[in-house]
mmCIF file of C-alpha atoms in Angstrom:
data_model
loop_
_atom_site.group_PDB
_atom_site.id
_atom_site.type_symbol
_atom_site.label_atom_id
_atom_site.label_comp_id
_atom_site.label_asym_id
_atom_site.label_seq_id
_atom_site.Cartn_x
_atom_site.Cartn_y
_atom_site.Cartn_z
ATOM 1 C CA MET A 801 -0.374 -83.939 15.689
ATOM 2 C CA SER A 802 -3.850 -82.705 14.809
ATOM 3 C CA ILE A 803 -5.336 -79.502 16.084
ATOM 4 C CA ARG A 804 -8.182 -81.487 17.590
ATOM 5 C CA ARG A 805 -5.791 -83.654 19.620
ATOM 6 C CA LEU A 806 -4.216 -80.478 21.040
ATOM 7 C CA THR A 807 -7.478 -78.676 21.699
ATOM 8 C CA VAL A 808 -9.152 -81.304 23.873
ATOM 9 C CA PRO A 809 -6.417 -81.420 26.558
ATOM 10 C CA LEU A 810 -6.241 -77.628 26.577
ATOM 11 C CA LEU A 811 -9.979 -77.329 27.078
ATOM 12 C CA LEU A 812 -9.885 -79.841 29.927
ATOM 13 C CA ALA A 813 -7.032 -77.933 31.575
ATOM 14 C CA CYS A 814 -8.947 -74.637 31.295
ATOM 15 C CA VAL A 815 -12.075 -76.190 32.809
ATOM 16 C CA ALA A 816 -10.046 -77.600 35.697
ATOM 17 C CA LEU A 817 -8.318 -74.236 36.277
ATOM 18 C CA ALA A 818 -11.629 -72.389 36.251
ATOM 19 C CA ALA A 819 -13.063 -74.840 38.772
ATOM 20 C CA CYS A 820 -10.071 -74.317 41.076
ATOM 21 C CA GLN A 821 -10.450 -70.556 40.812
ATOM 22 C CA ARG A 822 -14.153 -70.752 41.620
ATOM 23 C CA SER A 823 -13.388 -73.006 44.584
ATOM 24 C CA ALA A 824 -10.832 -70.528 45.930
ATOM 25 C CA GLN A 825 -13.277 -67.659 45.478
ATOM 26 C CA ASP A 826 -16.026 -69.593 47.234
ATOM 27 C CA ALA A 827 -13.711 -70.342 50.155
ATOM 28 C CA ALA A 828 -12.937 -66.668 50.827
ATOM 29 C CA PRO A 829 -15.922 -64.751 52.248
ATOM 30 C CA PRO A 830 -16.751 -61.578 50.329
ATOM 31 C CA VAL A 831 -15.661 -58.260 51.770
ATOM 32 C CA GLU A 832 -18.698 -56.233 52.839
ATOM 33 C CA THR A 833 -18.592 -52.486 52.214
ATOM 34 C CA VAL A 834 -21.523 -50.142 52.743
ATOM 35 C CA GLU A 835 -22.028 -46.429 52.146
ATOM 36 C CA VAL A 836 -22.608 -43.951 54.957
ATOM 37 C CA ALA A 837 -24.838 -40.936 54.500
ATOM 38 C CA SER A 838 -22.695 -38.348 56.248
ATOM 39 C CA PRO A 839 -19.339 -39.325 57.774
ATOM 40 C CA GLU A 840 -19.166 -36.036 59.664
ATOM 41 C CA GLU A 841 -22.114 -37.158 61.810
ATOM 42 C CA GLY A 842 -20.228 -40.211 63.013
ATOM 43 C CA GLY A 843 -17.117 -41.807 61.659
ATOM 44 C CA ALA A 844 -13.584 -41.142 62.828
ATOM 45 C CA LEU A 845 -12.899 -37.433 63.114
ATOM 46 C CA SER A 846 -9.584 -35.914 64.142
ATOM 47 C CA THR A 847 -9.147 -32.297 65.195
ATOM 48 C CA ALA A 848 -6.164 -32.354 67.555
ATOM 49 C CA PRO A 849 -3.103 -30.414 66.324
ATOM 50 C CA VAL A 850 -0.227 -32.493 65.027
ATOM 51 C CA ASP A 851 3.456 -31.909 64.431
ATOM 52 C CA VAL A 852 4.157 -33.345 60.987
ATOM 53 C CA ALA A 853 7.894 -33.367 61.751
ATOM 54 C CA SER A 854 7.434 -36.193 64.233
ATOM 55 C CA THR A 855 4.901 -38.810 65.278
ATOM 56 C CA PRO A 856 3.090 -37.204 68.217
ATOM 57 C CA ALA A 857 1.770 -39.292 71.068
ATOM 58 C CA LEU A 858 -1.332 -38.428 73.027
ATOM 59 C CA PRO A 859 -0.713 -38.620 76.774
ATOM 60 C CA VAL A 860 -2.221 -41.784 78.226
ATOM 61 C CA ALA A 861 -5.314 -40.834 80.203
ATOM 62 C CA ASP A 862 -4.946 -41.160 83.979
ATOM 63 C CA PRO A 863 -7.976 -43.051 85.339
ATOM 64 C CA GLY A 864 -7.143 -42.196 88.969
ATOM 65 C CA PRO A 865 -9.757 -40.426 91.143
ATOM 66 C CA ALA A 866 -7.639 -37.273 91.346
ATOM 67 C CA SER A 867 -7.741 -36.875 87.563
ATOM 68 C CA VAL A 868 -11.533 -36.940 87.235
ATOM 69 C CA ASP A 869 -13.117 -33.685 86.092
ATOM 70 C CA TRP A 870 -16.347 -33.183 88.087
ATOM 71 C CA SER A 871 -17.386 -29.893 86.510
ATOM 72 C CA PRO A 872 -21.019 -29.707 85.275
ATOM 73 C CA MET A 873 -21.655 -31.643 82.057
ATOM 74 C CA THR A 874 -24.360 -33.004 79.776
ATOM 75 C CA LEU A 875 -24.419 -35.613 77.000
ATOM 76 C CA PRO A 876 -25.428 -33.567 73.935
ATOM 77 C CA THR A 877 -24.678 -36.362 71.448
ATOM 78 C CA GLY A 878 -25.665 -39.484 73.326
ATOM 79 C CA ALA A 879 -27.869 -41.167 75.917
ATOM 80 C CA ALA A 880 -26.709 -43.253 78.874
ATOM 81 C CA SER A 881 -28.458 -45.492 81.379
ATOM 82 C CA ILE A 882 -27.321 -47.627 84.325
ATOM 83 C CA SER A 883 -28.523 -51.111 85.207
ATOM 84 C CA CYS A 884 -27.431 -53.613 87.844
ATOM 85 C CA GLU A 885 -28.763 -56.393 85.622
ATOM 86 C CA LEU A 886 -27.004 -57.973 82.674
ATOM 87 C CA ASP A 887 -30.187 -59.575 81.371
ATOM 88 C CA TYR A 888 -31.116 -56.708 79.044
ATOM 89 C CA ALA A 889 -33.679 -58.785 77.143
ATOM 90 C CA ASN A 890 -35.882 -59.240 80.223
ATOM 91 C CA THR A 891 -34.946 -56.289 82.429
ATOM 92 C CA GLY A 892 -34.170 -53.553 79.909
ATOM 93 C CA ASP A 893 -31.404 -50.999 80.177
ATOM 94 C CA GLY A 894 -32.105 -49.518 83.596
ATOM 95 C CA ASP A 895 -32.509 -45.869 84.546
ATOM 96 C CA VAL A 896 -31.568 -43.095 82.167
ATOM 97 C CA LEU A 897 -28.857 -40.794 83.538
ATOM 98 C CA ALA A 898 -29.912 -37.153 83.583
ATOM 99 C CA ASP A 899 -27.393 -35.812 86.118
ATOM 100 C CA PHE A 900 -23.691 -36.600 86.057
ATOM 101 C CA ASP A 901 -22.349 -35.140 89.309
ATOM 102 C CA ARG A 902 -20.775 -37.442 91.877
ATOM 103 C CA ASP A 903 -23.783 -37.622 94.204
ATOM 104 C CA ALA A 904 -26.192 -38.407 91.358
ATOM 105 C CA LEU A 905 -23.986 -41.208 90.037
ATOM 106 C CA HIS A 906 -23.544 -42.629 93.544
ATOM 107 C CA GLU A 907 -27.313 -42.763 93.890
ATOM 108 C CA ALA A 908 -27.767 -44.328 90.452
ATOM 109 C CA MET A 909 -25.212 -47.065 91.164
ATOM 110 C CA ALA A 910 -25.876 -47.701 94.866
ATOM 111 C CA ASP A 911 -28.130 -50.707 94.221
ATOM 112 C CA CYS A 912 -25.365 -52.333 92.158
ATOM 113 C CA ALA A 913 -22.896 -52.420 95.051
ATOM 114 C CA GLU A 914 -24.285 -55.586 96.679
ATOM 115 C CA ARG A 915 -24.311 -57.435 93.377
ATOM 116 C CA GLY A 916 -20.861 -56.174 92.452
ATOM 117 C CA VAL A 917 -21.660 -55.472 88.799
ATOM 118 C CA PHE A 918 -23.169 -52.634 86.770
ATOM 119 C CA ARG A 919 -23.877 -52.100 83.078
ATOM 120 C CA LEU A 920 -23.610 -48.794 81.257
ATOM 121 C CA ARG A 921 -25.790 -48.667 78.181
ATOM 122 C CA PHE A 922 -24.536 -45.896 75.898
ATOM 123 C CA LYS A 923 -25.940 -44.967 72.514
ATOM 124 C CA GLY A 924 -24.392 -42.039 70.670
ATOM 125 C CA ARG A 925 -21.167 -40.466 69.516
ATOM 126 C CA VAL A 926 -17.770 -40.729 71.168
ATOM 127 C CA THR A 927 -16.907 -37.232 72.394
ATOM 128 C CA GLN A 928 -15.120 -35.579 75.313
ATOM 129 C CA GLU A 929 -18.287 -35.944 77.389
ATOM 130 C CA PHE A 930 -18.214 -39.709 76.836
ATOM 131 C CA THR A 931 -14.628 -39.866 78.104
ATOM 132 C CA HIS A 932 -15.614 -37.885 81.202
ATOM 133 C CA LEU A 933 -18.580 -40.204 81.772
ATOM 134 C CA ILE A 934 -16.369 -43.312 81.694
ATOM 135 C CA GLN A 935 -13.903 -41.684 84.127
ATOM 136 C CA ARG A 936 -16.681 -40.679 86.532
ATOM 137 C CA LEU A 937 -18.390 -44.077 86.507
ATOM 138 C CA ALA A 938 -15.086 -45.869 87.080
ATOM 139 C CA ALA A 939 -14.353 -43.577 90.053
ATOM 140 C CA VAL A 940 -17.789 -44.162 91.612
ATOM 141 C CA ALA A 941 -17.464 -47.910 91.011
ATOM 142 C CA GLU A 942 -14.217 -47.806 93.007
ATOM 143 C CA ASP A 943 -15.990 -45.890 95.803
ATOM 144 C CA LEU A 944 -18.726 -48.542 95.919
ATOM 145 C CA SER A 945 -16.365 -51.504 95.378
ATOM 146 C CA ILE A 946 -18.167 -52.559 92.202
ATOM 147 C CA GLY A 947 -15.532 -54.637 90.467
ATOM 148 C CA LYS A 948 -17.425 -55.851 87.414
ATOM 149 C CA ARG A 949 -18.202 -53.232 84.762
ATOM 150 C CA VAL A 950 -19.880 -53.635 81.393
ATOM 151 C CA LEU A 951 -20.008 -51.047 78.613
ATOM 152 C CA ASP A 952 -23.007 -51.924 76.436
ATOM 153 C CA ILE A 953 -22.394 -49.663 73.451
ATOM 154 C CA ASP A 954 -24.133 -48.662 70.235
ATOM 155 C CA SER A 955 -22.118 -45.998 68.407
ATOM 156 C CA SER A 956 -21.409 -44.916 64.856
ATOM 157 C CA GLY A 957 -18.127 -43.313 65.878
ATOM 158 C CA GLY A 958 -16.921 -39.881 66.891
ATOM 159 C CA MET A 959 -13.676 -38.167 67.807
ATOM 160 C CA VAL A 960 -10.536 -40.232 67.298
ATOM 161 C CA GLU A 961 -8.540 -38.596 70.080
ATOM 162 C CA GLU A 962 -11.409 -38.960 72.577
ATOM 163 C CA ALA A 963 -11.914 -42.617 71.633
ATOM 164 C CA ILE A 964 -8.225 -43.185 72.376
ATOM 165 C CA ARG A 965 -8.430 -41.343 75.721
ATOM 166 C CA ALA A 966 -11.610 -43.198 76.712
ATOM 167 C CA GLY A 967 -10.090 -46.502 75.569
ATOM 168 C CA ASP A 968 -7.085 -45.976 77.835
ATOM 169 C CA VAL A 969 -9.393 -45.318 80.794
ATOM 170 C CA ILE A 970 -11.384 -48.465 79.930
ATOM 171 C CA ALA A 971 -8.137 -50.436 79.725
ATOM 172 C CA GLU A 972 -6.964 -49.294 83.161
ATOM 173 C CA THR A 973 -10.293 -49.686 84.983
ATOM 174 C CA ARG A 974 -11.269 -53.191 83.811
ATOM 175 C CA TRP A 975 -14.344 -53.084 81.575
ATOM 176 C CA THR A 976 -16.059 -55.719 79.471
ATOM 177 C CA ILE A 977 -17.518 -54.343 76.234
ATOM 178 C CA TRP A 978 -20.663 -55.527 74.493
ATOM 179 C CA VAL A 979 -21.839 -54.756 70.978
ATOM 180 C CA ARG A 980 -25.288 -56.248 71.176
ATOM 181 C CA GLU A 981 -27.395 -57.795 68.433
ATOM 182 C CA GLY A 982 -28.791 -54.926 66.365
ATOM 183 C CA ALA A 983 -26.150 -52.481 67.631
ATOM 184 C CA VAL A 984 -23.109 -51.145 65.805
ATOM 185 C CA CYS A 985 -19.584 -50.068 66.660
ATOM 186 C CA HIS A 986 -18.314 -48.087 63.718
ATOM 187 C CA SER A 987 -15.345 -45.935 63.000
ATOM 188 C CA ALA A 988 -13.776 -44.358 66.108
ATOM 189 C CA CYS A 989 -15.861 -46.694 68.305
ATOM 190 C CA VAL A 990 -13.549 -49.538 67.242
ATOM 191 C CA PHE A 991 -10.797 -48.015 69.401
ATOM 192 C CA LEU A 992 -12.980 -48.600 72.466
ATOM 193 C CA LEU A 993 -13.065 -52.324 71.668
ATOM 194 C CA ALA A 994 -9.272 -52.394 71.776
ATOM 195 C CA GLY A 995 -9.332 -51.123 75.387
ATOM 196 C CA GLY A 996 -11.761 -53.695 76.791
ATOM 197 C CA ASP A 997 -10.666 -56.652 78.913
ATOM 198 C CA THR A 998 -13.241 -58.842 77.189
ATOM 199 C CA ARG A 999 -15.358 -58.093 74.118
ATOM 200 C CA LEU A 1000 -18.637 -59.825 73.193
ATOM 201 C CA ILE A 1001 -19.805 -58.825 69.741
ATOM 202 C CA GLY A 1002 -23.199 -59.664 68.269
ATOM 203 C CA GLY A 1003 -23.636 -56.484 66.216
ATOM 204 C CA ARG A 1004 -21.667 -54.996 63.340
ATOM 205 C CA VAL A 1005 -18.203 -53.464 63.543
ATOM 206 C CA GLY A 1006 -16.930 -51.283 60.702
ATOM 207 C CA ILE A 1007 -13.983 -49.020 59.845
ATOM 208 C CA HIS A 1008 -12.948 -46.363 57.332
ATOM 209 C CA ARG A 1009 -10.434 -43.542 56.854
ATOM 210 C CA ILE A 1010 -9.995 -40.893 59.499
ATOM 211 C CA ILE A 1011 -11.388 -37.500 58.534
ATOM 212 C CA ARG A 1012 -8.944 -34.709 59.325
ATOM 213 C CA MET A 1013 -11.070 -31.712 60.394
ATOM 214 C CA SER A 1014 -9.878 -28.088 60.478
ATOM 215 C CA SER A 1015 -6.792 -28.965 58.471
ATOM 216 C CA SER A 1016 -4.726 -26.193 56.901
ATOM 217 C CA ALA A 1017 -3.430 -28.553 54.184
ATOM 218 C CA THR A 1018 -3.701 -27.324 50.586
ATOM 219 C CA THR A 1019 -2.118 -30.315 48.824
ATOM 220 C CA ARG A 1020 -2.538 -34.064 49.022
ATOM 221 C CA ALA A 1021 1.038 -34.371 50.308
ATOM 222 C CA GLU A 1022 0.383 -31.942 53.178
ATOM 223 C CA LEU A 1023 -2.820 -33.715 54.173
ATOM 224 C CA ASN A 1024 -1.039 -37.061 53.982
ATOM 225 C CA ARG A 1025 1.652 -35.860 56.375
ATOM 226 C CA GLU A 1026 -0.984 -34.790 58.873
ATOM 227 C CA LEU A 1027 -2.838 -38.076 58.568
ATOM 228 C CA ARG A 1028 0.384 -40.038 58.925
ATOM 229 C CA ALA A 1029 0.946 -38.326 62.281
ATOM 230 C CA VAL A 1030 -2.613 -39.145 63.396
ATOM 231 C CA TYR A 1031 -2.275 -42.766 62.297
ATOM 232 C CA GLY A 1032 0.974 -42.892 64.263
ATOM 233 C CA ARG A 1033 -1.035 -42.130 67.395
ATOM 234 C CA VAL A 1034 -3.574 -44.784 66.427
ATOM 235 C CA ARG A 1035 -0.910 -47.463 65.910
ATOM 236 C CA ASP A 1036 0.723 -46.638 69.229
ATOM 237 C CA TYR A 1037 -2.642 -46.953 70.986
ATOM 238 C CA LEU A 1038 -3.537 -50.252 69.292
ATOM 239 C CA GLU A 1039 -0.140 -51.735 70.080
ATOM 240 C CA ARG A 1040 -0.207 -50.912 73.793
ATOM 241 C CA ASN A 1041 -3.698 -52.406 74.096
ATOM 242 C CA GLY A 1042 -2.971 -55.688 72.343
ATOM 243 C CA ALA A 1043 -4.756 -54.995 69.036
ATOM 244 C CA ALA A 1044 -3.170 -55.394 65.604
ATOM 245 C CA THR A 1045 -1.712 -52.239 64.078
ATOM 246 C CA ALA A 1046 -2.922 -53.634 60.739
ATOM 247 C CA VAL A 1047 -6.301 -52.151 61.653
ATOM 248 C CA ALA A 1048 -4.842 -48.677 61.054
ATOM 249 C CA ASP A 1049 -3.473 -49.737 57.661
ATOM 250 C CA LEU A 1050 -6.818 -51.221 56.645
ATOM 251 C CA MET A 1051 -8.598 -48.020 57.645
ATOM 252 C CA MET A 1052 -6.468 -45.955 55.308
ATOM 253 C CA ALA A 1053 -7.666 -47.959 52.293
ATOM 254 C CA VAL A 1054 -11.392 -47.373 52.898
ATOM 255 C CA PRO A 1055 -12.898 -44.036 51.712
ATOM 256 C CA ASN A 1056 -14.553 -42.200 54.590
ATOM 257 C CA ARG A 1057 -17.911 -42.233 52.793
ATOM 258 C CA ASN A 1058 -17.809 -46.030 52.822
ATOM 259 C CA LEU A 1059 -17.695 -48.469 55.706
ATOM 260 C CA ARG A 1060 -15.732 -51.726 55.694
ATOM 261 C CA ILE A 1061 -17.576 -54.268 57.851
ATOM 262 C CA LEU A 1062 -15.188 -56.547 59.755
ATOM 263 C CA ALA A 1063 -16.089 -60.234 59.644
ATOM 264 C CA PRO A 1064 -16.014 -62.328 62.864
ATOM 265 C CA ASP A 1065 -12.742 -63.980 61.823
ATOM 266 C CA GLU A 1066 -11.184 -60.551 61.200
ATOM 267 C CA LEU A 1067 -12.267 -59.279 64.605
ATOM 268 C CA LYS A 1068 -10.483 -62.249 66.192
ATOM 269 C CA LEU A 1069 -7.456 -61.832 63.936
ATOM 270 C CA TYR A 1070 -7.074 -58.135 64.818
ATOM 271 C CA GLY A 1071 -7.525 -58.699 68.571
ATOM 272 C CA LEU A 1072 -10.867 -56.857 68.807
ATOM 273 C CA ASP A 1073 -13.102 -59.720 69.983
ATOM 274 C CA GLY A 1074 -13.001 -62.066 72.962
ATOM 275 C CA VAL A 1075 -10.262 -61.831 75.585
ATOM 276 C CA ASN A 1076 -7.801 -58.968 75.236
ATOM 277 C CA PRO A 1077 -4.423 -60.643 74.578
ATOM 278 C CA ALA A 1078 -2.415 -57.930 76.337
ATOM 279 C CA GLN A 1079 -4.526 -58.150 79.484
ATOM 280 C CA ASP A 1080 -4.493 -61.923 79.297
ATOM 281 C CA ASP A 1081 -0.714 -61.872 79.708
ATOM 282 C CA LEU A 1082 -1.017 -59.730 82.859
ATOM 283 C CA ASP A 1083 -3.796 -61.916 84.242
ATOM 284 C CA ARG A 1084 -1.784 -65.078 83.721
ATOM 285 C CA LEU A 1085 1.098 -63.718 85.796
ATOM 286 C CA ARG A 1086 -1.201 -62.473 88.556
ATOM 287 C CA LEU A 1087 -3.250 -65.677 88.691
ATOM 288 C CA MET A 1088 -0.139 -67.836 88.682
ATOM 289 C CA ARG A 1089 0.957 -66.110 91.899
ATOM 290 C CA LYS A 1090 -2.474 -66.061 93.502
ATOM 291 C CA CYS A 1091 -4.156 -69.283 92.379
ATOM 292 C CA GLY A 1092 -1.359 -71.538 91.169
ATOM 293 C CA GLU A 1093 -0.196 -73.040 87.894
ATOM 294 C CA ASP A 1094 -2.950 -75.663 87.726
ATOM 295 C CA PHE A 1095 -5.624 -72.943 87.886
ATOM 296 C CA VAL A 1096 -4.011 -71.042 85.013
ATOM 297 C CA VAL A 1097 -3.678 -74.176 82.870
ATOM 298 C CA ARG A 1098 -7.351 -75.043 83.395
ATOM 299 C CA ARG A 1099 -8.420 -71.462 82.741
ATOM 300 C CA ASP A 1100 -6.478 -71.348 79.461
ATOM 301 C CA ALA A 1101 -7.990 -74.658 78.394
ATOM 302 C CA TYR A 1102 -11.451 -73.367 79.239
ATOM 303 C CA VAL A 1103 -10.951 -70.193 77.186
ATOM 304 C CA ARG A 1104 -9.866 -72.260 74.181
ATOM 305 C CA ALA A 1105 -12.892 -74.509 74.564
ATOM 306 C CA PHE A 1106 -15.206 -71.525 74.854
ATOM 307 C CA ASP A 1107 -13.773 -69.919 71.723
ATOM 308 C CA SER A 1108 -14.193 -73.107 69.703
ATOM 309 C CA SER A 1109 -17.536 -74.292 71.094
ATOM 310 C CA CYS A 1110 -19.467 -71.262 72.342
ATOM 311 C CA SER A 1111 -18.321 -68.197 70.406
ATOM 312 C CA ALA A 1112 -20.096 -68.253 67.052
ATOM 313 C CA PRO A 1113 -21.440 -65.511 64.745
ATOM 314 C CA ASP A 1114 -24.974 -66.928 64.840
ATOM 315 C CA ARG A 1115 -25.241 -66.887 68.643
ATOM 316 C CA ASP A 1116 -26.441 -64.073 70.844
ATOM 317 C CA VAL A 1117 -24.935 -63.191 74.203
ATOM 318 C CA GLU A 1118 -27.274 -65.376 76.267
ATOM 319 C CA GLN A 1119 -26.592 -68.423 74.130
ATOM 320 C CA MET A 1120 -22.845 -67.913 74.494
ATOM 321 C CA ALA A 1121 -23.255 -67.555 78.257
ATOM 322 C CA ASN A 1122 -25.345 -70.719 78.611
ATOM 323 C CA CYS A 1123 -22.759 -72.621 76.619
ATOM 324 C CA GLY A 1124 -19.969 -71.230 78.793
ATOM 325 C CA LEU A 1125 -21.727 -72.254 81.997
ATOM 326 C CA GLU A 1126 -22.090 -75.785 80.703
ATOM 327 C CA LEU A 1127 -18.345 -75.876 80.102
ATOM 328 C CA ARG A 1128 -17.255 -74.718 83.556
ATOM 329 C CA GLY A 1129 -17.636 -78.046 85.370
ATOM 330 C CA LYS A 1130 -15.513 -79.856 82.813
ATOM 331 C CA PHE A 1131 -12.548 -77.717 83.816
ATOM 332 C CA GLY A 1132 -13.052 -77.734 87.592
ATOM 333 C CA PHE A 1133 -14.704 -74.340 87.994
ATOM 334 C CA PRO A 1134 -15.702 -72.666 90.247
ATOM 335 C CA ASP A 1135 -12.317 -73.313 91.829
ATOM 336 C CA GLY A 1136 -12.258 -74.069 95.548
ATOM 337 C CA GLN A 1137 -9.161 -71.972 96.234
ATOM 338 C CA CYS A 1138 -9.976 -69.036 93.912
ATOM 339 C CA PRO A 1139 -13.747 -68.968 93.404
ATOM 340 C CA SER A 1140 -13.868 -65.220 92.727
ATOM 341 C CA GLU A 1141 -11.246 -65.565 89.971
ATOM 342 C CA SER A 1142 -13.062 -68.407 88.256
ATOM 343 C CA PRO A 1143 -14.812 -67.720 84.965
ATOM 344 C CA LEU A 1144 -18.405 -66.532 85.470
ATOM 345 C CA SER A 1145 -17.766 -65.991 89.169
ATOM 346 C CA GLU A 1146 -20.242 -63.131 89.260
ATOM 347 C CA PHE A 1147 -22.990 -65.587 88.474
ATOM 348 C CA ASP A 1148 -22.178 -67.532 91.627
ATOM 349 C CA LEU A 1149 -22.525 -64.349 93.714
ATOM 350 C CA VAL A 1150 -25.820 -63.339 92.140
ATOM 351 C CA ASP A 1151 -27.234 -66.858 92.459
ATOM 352 C CA ALA A 1152 -26.425 -66.874 96.168
ATOM 353 C CA LEU A 1153 -28.076 -63.493 96.653
ATOM 354 C CA THR A 1154 -31.129 -64.638 94.717
ATOM 355 C CA ALA A 1155 -31.487 -67.791 96.775
ATOM 356 C CA ALA A 1156 -31.102 -65.879 100.029
ATOM 357 C CA ALA A 1157 -33.827 -63.471 98.972
ATOM 358 C CA GLY A 1158 -36.061 -66.300 97.823
ATOM 359 C CA ASN A 1159 -36.158 -64.760 94.397
ATOM 360 C CA ALA A 1160 -36.426 -67.224 91.528
ATOM 361 C CA SER A 1161 -36.229 -64.571 88.837
ATOM 362 C CA ARG A 1162 -34.035 -65.298 85.867
ATOM 363 C CA LEU A 1163 -30.669 -63.539 85.723
ATOM 364 C CA ARG A 1164 -28.099 -63.496 82.978
ATOM 365 C CA ILE A 1165 -24.627 -62.563 84.147
ATOM 366 C CA LEU A 1166 -21.477 -61.860 82.245
ATOM 367 C CA ASP A 1167 -18.181 -62.556 83.920
ATOM 368 C CA VAL A 1168 -16.434 -59.216 84.108
ATOM 369 C CA PRO A 1169 -12.932 -58.892 85.518
ATOM 370 C CA ALA A 1170 -12.994 -57.917 89.175
ATOM 371 C CA ALA A 1171 -11.644 -54.521 90.124
ATOM 372 C CA GLU A 1172 -8.462 -54.219 92.089
ATOM 373 C CA PRO A 1173 -6.440 -51.250 93.232
ATOM 374 C CA ARG A 1174 -4.453 -49.418 90.617
ATOM 375 C CA PRO A 1175 -1.919 -49.976 89.244
ATOM 376 C CA ALA A 1176 -2.603 -53.658 89.721
ATOM 377 C CA ALA A 1177 -3.318 -55.644 86.582
ATOM 378 C CA ARG A 1178 -6.865 -55.977 85.389
ATOM 379 C CA GLN A 1179 -8.562 -59.246 86.069
ATOM 380 C CA PRO A 1180 -9.168 -61.982 83.527
ATOM 381 C CA ARG A 1181 -11.930 -61.624 81.120
ATOM 382 C CA SER A 1182 -14.935 -63.897 81.227
ATOM 383 C CA ALA A 1183 -18.072 -64.440 79.362
ATOM 384 C CA PRO A 1184 -21.703 -63.519 79.769
ATOM 385 C CA THR A 1185 -23.868 -65.524 82.081
ATOM 386 C CA PRO A 1186 -27.254 -67.100 81.591
ATOM 387 C CA SER A 1187 -30.210 -67.111 83.876
ATOM 388 C CA PRO A 1188 -29.795 -68.754 87.264
ATOM 389 C CA ALA A 1189 -32.645 -71.044 86.546
ATOM 390 C CA THR A 1190 -30.799 -72.363 83.523
ATOM 391 C CA ALA A 1191 -27.458 -72.462 85.262
ATOM 392 C CA ARG A 1192 -28.608 -74.216 88.404
ATOM 393 C CA SER A 1193 -29.544 -77.187 86.313
ATOM 394 C CA ARG A 1194 -25.879 -77.529 85.373
ATOM 395 C CA ALA A 1195 -23.956 -79.544 87.938
ATOM 396 C CA ALA A 1196 -20.865 -77.530 87.359
ATOM 397 C CA ALA A 1197 -20.549 -74.138 85.827
ATOM 398 C CA GLU A 1198 -17.727 -72.799 83.760
ATOM 399 C CA PRO A 1199 -15.692 -69.696 82.924
ATOM 400 C CA VAL A 1200 -16.319 -67.587 79.910
ATOM 401 C CA GLU A 1201 -15.024 -64.490 78.284
ATOM 402 C CA ALA A 1202 -17.555 -61.865 77.472
ATOM 403 C CA ALA A 1203 -18.081 -58.803 75.371
ATOM 404 C CA GLU A 1204 -21.424 -57.838 74.010
ATOM 405 C CA PRO A 1205 -22.700 -55.990 71.007
ATOM 406 C CA SER A 1206 -24.031 -52.491 70.394
ATOM 407 C CA ALA A 1207 -23.509 -49.526 68.010
ATOM 408 C CA ASP A 1208 -24.897 -47.614 65.004
ATOM 409 C CA ASP A 1209 -23.749 -45.591 62.057
ATOM 410 C CA GLN A 1210 -22.002 -42.259 62.540
ATOM 411 C CA ALA A 1211 -20.194 -40.002 64.924
ATOM 412 C CA GLU A 1212 -18.854 -36.492 65.317
ATOM 413 C CA ALA A 1213 -15.692 -34.500 64.872
ATOM 414 C CA PRO A 1214 -12.975 -37.105 64.139
ATOM 415 C CA VAL A 1215 -14.675 -40.270 63.051
ATOM 416 C CA MET A 1216 -13.627 -43.598 61.784
ATOM 417 C CA GLU A 1217 -15.636 -46.552 60.752
#
């Protein structure tokens, strides 16, 4: 057999193999990694003492009114504002909070009581003060019977232990979390996403290694033992809040001066976007008892339809909400027996108030789980809501899960991206 007769088939096989390899590479989206200027200013910082002989667990934060610390405080590394509107594009972010005592927060949130929803816009690092702010706002919301709560965040990270404490409070007091277009949720901020009932993400979410501050380690092995204990806390937190513990493993592989941006499919895969799977299980049991099996079946079908038809990387929060409202009628929502549990139920309340006041202004509402007495389960997540003008034109509205975008680059003490 001639060399030429052997060479031609080999060349054809190589060309075919190369084409297959290129096709496989084209199918997998590239991993995006960016550099951060100074991880210590954001990131995922850890300073809490650890016992390397065991995997220590941080005590789960108690969100009850008796546990709230009302001592004087400021927000040295962040800015917060309160709005009763979810339409941030047209109404802005509300009034900036300058005082954080109980009376001042009652006054700031009083106008939100009739509507039953408020939005906290926070931009800055996750610190102890942030945890206290979330506890205080949740307590005042209970006082005023405001059941729908949105955390509209833009953060580059901060303290790991505080993000875990704040995330536990968020998990027990029923918050929806937004990362708006143009915002970021990096490093330790990612732990807050795990605590939300519903997450709507239009901005960028990134992770990296935890920075162990004030460590006494002198060898790589000693530092590794400390970090293993910290990551043990992280895994325990992620697991109890329905997020994948693989997030902790992925963090360990990213140098803390880099930032691994999570793609939309990864956010879904790791349980950091859309409806919180752990809370969804609780909601299904509660709704089965309260609203019946048919309601739960329709709600589940609606959520699947919303995820496939409305939740897309190229859509902003309002577009997702409009899409969700168009879906509601197809699944029999609002439900006659359980209207307040139906997806986007807060829109129905606001629309009624607007009509009664003769106000034709546009409103965009996100369906946030309604509050109920602790330790009752948190309510089902929903999605953001479009303007009443847009929604009224829809014969039937539908349920949606929501979580918006917001965040930036760095944080403080313990940071992760």
